[in-house]
Short mmCIF file of C-alpha atoms in Angstrom, two decimals:
data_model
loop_
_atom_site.label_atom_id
_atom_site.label_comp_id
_atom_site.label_asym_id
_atom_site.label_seq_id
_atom_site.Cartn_x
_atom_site.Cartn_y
_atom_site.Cartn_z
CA UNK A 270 -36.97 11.39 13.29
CA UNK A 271 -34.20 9.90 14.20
CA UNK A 272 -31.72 13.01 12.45
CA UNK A 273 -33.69 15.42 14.17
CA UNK A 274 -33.31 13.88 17.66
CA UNK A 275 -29.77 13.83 16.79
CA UNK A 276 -29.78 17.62 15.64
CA UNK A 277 -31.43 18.46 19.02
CA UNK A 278 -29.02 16.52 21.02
CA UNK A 279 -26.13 18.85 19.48
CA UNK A 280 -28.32 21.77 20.18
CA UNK A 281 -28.79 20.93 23.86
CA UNK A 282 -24.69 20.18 24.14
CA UNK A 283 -24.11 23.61 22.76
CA UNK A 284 -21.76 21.66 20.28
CA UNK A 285 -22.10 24.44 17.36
CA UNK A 286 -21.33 26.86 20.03
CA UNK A 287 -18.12 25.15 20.34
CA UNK A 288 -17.61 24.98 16.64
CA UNK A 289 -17.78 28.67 16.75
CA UNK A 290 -14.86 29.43 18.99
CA UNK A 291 -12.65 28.12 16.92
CA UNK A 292 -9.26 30.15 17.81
CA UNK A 293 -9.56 28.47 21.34
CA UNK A 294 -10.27 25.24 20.32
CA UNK A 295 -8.12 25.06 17.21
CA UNK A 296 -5.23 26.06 19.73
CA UNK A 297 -6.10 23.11 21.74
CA UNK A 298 -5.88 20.99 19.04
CA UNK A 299 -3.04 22.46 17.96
CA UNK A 300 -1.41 21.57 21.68
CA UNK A 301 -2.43 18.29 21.89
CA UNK A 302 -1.67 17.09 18.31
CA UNK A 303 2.75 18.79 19.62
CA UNK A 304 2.29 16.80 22.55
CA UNK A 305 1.48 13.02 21.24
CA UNK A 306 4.59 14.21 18.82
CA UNK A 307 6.97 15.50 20.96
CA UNK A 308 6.43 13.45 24.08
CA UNK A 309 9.67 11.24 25.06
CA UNK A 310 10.95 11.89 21.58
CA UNK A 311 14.43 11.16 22.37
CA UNK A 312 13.69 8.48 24.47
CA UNK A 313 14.66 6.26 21.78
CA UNK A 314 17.90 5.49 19.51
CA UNK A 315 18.01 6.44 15.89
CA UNK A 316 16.22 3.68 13.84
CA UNK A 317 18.61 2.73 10.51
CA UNK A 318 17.04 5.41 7.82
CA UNK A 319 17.35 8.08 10.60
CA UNK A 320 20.36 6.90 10.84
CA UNK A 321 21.50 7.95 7.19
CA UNK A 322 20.27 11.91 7.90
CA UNK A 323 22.31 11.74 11.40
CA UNK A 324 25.72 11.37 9.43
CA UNK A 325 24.50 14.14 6.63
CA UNK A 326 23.76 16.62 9.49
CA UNK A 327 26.93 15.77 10.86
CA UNK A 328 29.33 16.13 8.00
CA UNK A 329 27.22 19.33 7.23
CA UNK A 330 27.16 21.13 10.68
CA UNK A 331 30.47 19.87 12.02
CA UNK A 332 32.70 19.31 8.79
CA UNK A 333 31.08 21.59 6.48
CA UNK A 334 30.57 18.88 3.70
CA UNK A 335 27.35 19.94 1.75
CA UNK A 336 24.33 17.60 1.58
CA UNK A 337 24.80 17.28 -2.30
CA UNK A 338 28.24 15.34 -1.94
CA UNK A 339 26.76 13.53 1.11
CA UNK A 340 23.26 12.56 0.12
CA UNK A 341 23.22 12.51 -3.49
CA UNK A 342 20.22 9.84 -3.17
CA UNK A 343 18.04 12.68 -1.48
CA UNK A 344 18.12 16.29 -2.02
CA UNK A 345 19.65 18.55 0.51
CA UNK A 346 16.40 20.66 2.10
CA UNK A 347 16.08 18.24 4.91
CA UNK A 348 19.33 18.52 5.91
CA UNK A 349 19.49 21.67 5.96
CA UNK A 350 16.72 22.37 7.76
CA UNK A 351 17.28 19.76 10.25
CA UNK A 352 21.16 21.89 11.21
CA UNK A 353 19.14 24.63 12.70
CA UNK A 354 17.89 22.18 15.48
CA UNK A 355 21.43 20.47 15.35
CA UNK A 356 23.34 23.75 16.20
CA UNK A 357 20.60 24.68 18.44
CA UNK A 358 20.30 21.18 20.63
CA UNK A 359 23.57 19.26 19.53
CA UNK A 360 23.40 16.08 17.38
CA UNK A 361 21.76 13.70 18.74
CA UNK A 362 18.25 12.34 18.56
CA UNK A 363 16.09 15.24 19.68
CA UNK A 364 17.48 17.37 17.64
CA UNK A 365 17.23 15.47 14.90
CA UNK A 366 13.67 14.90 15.49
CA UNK A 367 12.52 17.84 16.23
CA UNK A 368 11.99 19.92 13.53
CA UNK A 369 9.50 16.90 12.13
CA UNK A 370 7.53 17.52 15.44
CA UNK A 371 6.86 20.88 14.29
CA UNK A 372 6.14 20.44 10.60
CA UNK A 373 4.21 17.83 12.17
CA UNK A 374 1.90 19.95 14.10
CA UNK A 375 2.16 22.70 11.53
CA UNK A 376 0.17 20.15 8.87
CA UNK A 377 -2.39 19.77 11.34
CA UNK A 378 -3.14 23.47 11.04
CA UNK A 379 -2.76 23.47 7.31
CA UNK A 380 -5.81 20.42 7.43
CA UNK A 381 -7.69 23.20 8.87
CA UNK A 382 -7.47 26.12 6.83
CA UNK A 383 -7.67 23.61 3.53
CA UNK A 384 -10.99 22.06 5.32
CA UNK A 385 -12.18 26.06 6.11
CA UNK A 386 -11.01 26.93 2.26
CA UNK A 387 -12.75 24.29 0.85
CA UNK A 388 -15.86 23.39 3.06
CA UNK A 389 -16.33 25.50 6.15
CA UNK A 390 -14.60 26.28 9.51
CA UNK A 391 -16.45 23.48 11.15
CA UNK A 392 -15.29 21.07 8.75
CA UNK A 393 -11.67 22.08 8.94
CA UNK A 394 -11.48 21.63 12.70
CA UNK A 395 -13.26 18.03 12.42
CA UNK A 396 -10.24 17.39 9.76
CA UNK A 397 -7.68 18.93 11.94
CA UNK A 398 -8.92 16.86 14.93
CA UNK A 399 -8.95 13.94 12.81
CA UNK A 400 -5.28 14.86 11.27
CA UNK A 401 -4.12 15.42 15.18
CA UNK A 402 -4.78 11.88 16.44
CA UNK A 403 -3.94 9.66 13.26
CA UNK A 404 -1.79 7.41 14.03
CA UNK A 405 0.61 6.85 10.64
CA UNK A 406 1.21 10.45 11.17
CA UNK A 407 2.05 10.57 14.59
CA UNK A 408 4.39 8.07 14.24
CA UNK A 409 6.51 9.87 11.34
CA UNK A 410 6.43 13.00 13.11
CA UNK A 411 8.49 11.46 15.81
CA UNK A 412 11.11 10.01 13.55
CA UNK A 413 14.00 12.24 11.66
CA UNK A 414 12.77 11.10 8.08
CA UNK A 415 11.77 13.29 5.70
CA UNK A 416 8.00 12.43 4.81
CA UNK A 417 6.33 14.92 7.06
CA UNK A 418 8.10 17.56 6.10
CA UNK A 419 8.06 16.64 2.83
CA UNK A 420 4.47 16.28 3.00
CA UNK A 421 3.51 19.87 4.56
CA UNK A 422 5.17 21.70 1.91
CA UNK A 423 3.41 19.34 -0.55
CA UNK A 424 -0.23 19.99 1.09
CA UNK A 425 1.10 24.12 1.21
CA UNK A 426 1.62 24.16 -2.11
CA UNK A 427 -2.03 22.82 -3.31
CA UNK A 428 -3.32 25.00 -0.34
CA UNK A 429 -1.84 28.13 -2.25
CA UNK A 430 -3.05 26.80 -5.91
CA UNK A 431 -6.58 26.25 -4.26
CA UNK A 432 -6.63 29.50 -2.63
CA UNK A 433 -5.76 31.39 -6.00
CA UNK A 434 -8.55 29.84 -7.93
CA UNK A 435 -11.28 30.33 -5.11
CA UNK A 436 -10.09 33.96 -3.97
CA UNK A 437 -8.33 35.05 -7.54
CA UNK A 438 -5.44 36.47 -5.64
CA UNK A 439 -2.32 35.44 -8.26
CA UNK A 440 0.66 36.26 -5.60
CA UNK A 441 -0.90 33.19 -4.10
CA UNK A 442 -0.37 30.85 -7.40
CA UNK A 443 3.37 31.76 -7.46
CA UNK A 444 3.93 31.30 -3.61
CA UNK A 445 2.62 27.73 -4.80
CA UNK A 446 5.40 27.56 -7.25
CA UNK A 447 8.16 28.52 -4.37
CA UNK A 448 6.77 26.15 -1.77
CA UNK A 449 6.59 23.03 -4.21
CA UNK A 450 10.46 24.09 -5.37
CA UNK A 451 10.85 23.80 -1.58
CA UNK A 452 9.26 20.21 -1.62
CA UNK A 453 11.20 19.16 -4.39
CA UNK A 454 14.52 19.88 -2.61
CA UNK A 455 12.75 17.95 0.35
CA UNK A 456 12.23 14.66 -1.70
CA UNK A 457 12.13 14.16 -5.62
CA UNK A 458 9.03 12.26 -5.10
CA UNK A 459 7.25 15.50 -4.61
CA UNK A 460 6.61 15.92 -8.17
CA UNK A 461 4.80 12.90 -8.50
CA UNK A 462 2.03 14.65 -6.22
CA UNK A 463 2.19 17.68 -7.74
CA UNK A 464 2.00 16.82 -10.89
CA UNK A 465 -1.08 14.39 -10.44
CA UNK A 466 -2.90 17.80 -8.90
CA UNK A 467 -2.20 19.38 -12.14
CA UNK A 468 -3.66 16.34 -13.99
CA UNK A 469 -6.55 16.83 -12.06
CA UNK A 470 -6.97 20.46 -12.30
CA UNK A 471 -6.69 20.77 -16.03
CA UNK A 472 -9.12 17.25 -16.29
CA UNK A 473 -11.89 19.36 -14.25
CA UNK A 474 -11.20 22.94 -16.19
CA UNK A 475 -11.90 20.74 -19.47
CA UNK A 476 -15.13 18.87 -18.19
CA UNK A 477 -16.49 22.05 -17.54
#
């Protein structure tokens, strides 16, 4: 009794009706989860670690030192990315940060079309919504480190590898393959990730 009072109570609130205009409300999520990351995002200074990719975009952008000699303790992706925002804004902390606002933002979509791939539209907005607001990644996309972005290629690349083997569409299997290589040049750590997916792709294709 109690479930179906609930059920009528979403009824009456038109809530699936909601659910089913998802471009509008997806964009709204999509609005609010780039605001919470890109509000005041300069408005403090570089914390130590940030610190680190400051000096690599710098000796990149301005001296033309490549990230291999300068950050041979991370691979060079990051940096590289990051000097589009640097010759675009300058060096300094917005610039730096900026580009993990939008990979940032751009996960929060990916949450949606895994949760739509995997379950259902409604689902993937509830994950979006839920990826949009939390807080340990709201909080990384407003520093210049590379986890977010390191983490959206990550998620992009089991995205692709899921999409293959639920639509059978192989160009998507070796866009996969590109996006991990991405990753990989993002952080080395990437391949611990990808290759526990693996483990657990080839565990379920035996079980069955």
């Amino acid at each position: 009794k109690i479930f179906k009072n609930i059920s009528t109570l979403i009824n009456n609130m038109h809530i699936k009706n909601i659910f089913k205009s998802n471009f509008l409300l997806l964009l709204l999520i999509l609005i609010f989860a780039f605001i919470l990351r890109f509000y005041s995002l300069s408005s403090t200074n570089f914390y130590p670690d940030e610190a680190i990719y400051y000096f690599a975009a710098k000796d990149f952008v301005e001296n033309k030192i490549s990230p291999w000699y300068t950050g041979i303790w991370q691979p060079p992706m990051f940096t590289w990315i990051n000097s589009v925002s640097v010759r675009a804004f300058g060096l300094n902390e917005f610039s730096m940060r900026f580009p993990t606002v939008i990979f940032g933002t751009l996960t929060v979509l990916l949450v949606y079309f895994g949760g739509k791939l995997w379950f259902n539209r409604q689902n993937g907005l509830i994950a979006s919504i839920i990826m949009a607001v939390l807080p340990l990644h709201i909080i990384y996309s407003r520093i210049a480190l590379n986890d977010v972005m390191l983490t959206f290629f990550v998620v992009l690349s089991i995205y692709l590898a899921e999409y293959y083997f639920k639509k059978s569409w192989k160009p998507a299997l070796y866009l996969s393959g590109i996006v991990f290589s991405i990753a990989f040049l993002i952080k080395y750590n990437a391949i611990v990730v990808w290759g526990l997916y693996w483990l657990i792709v080839l565990a379920y294709t035996l079980a069955k």
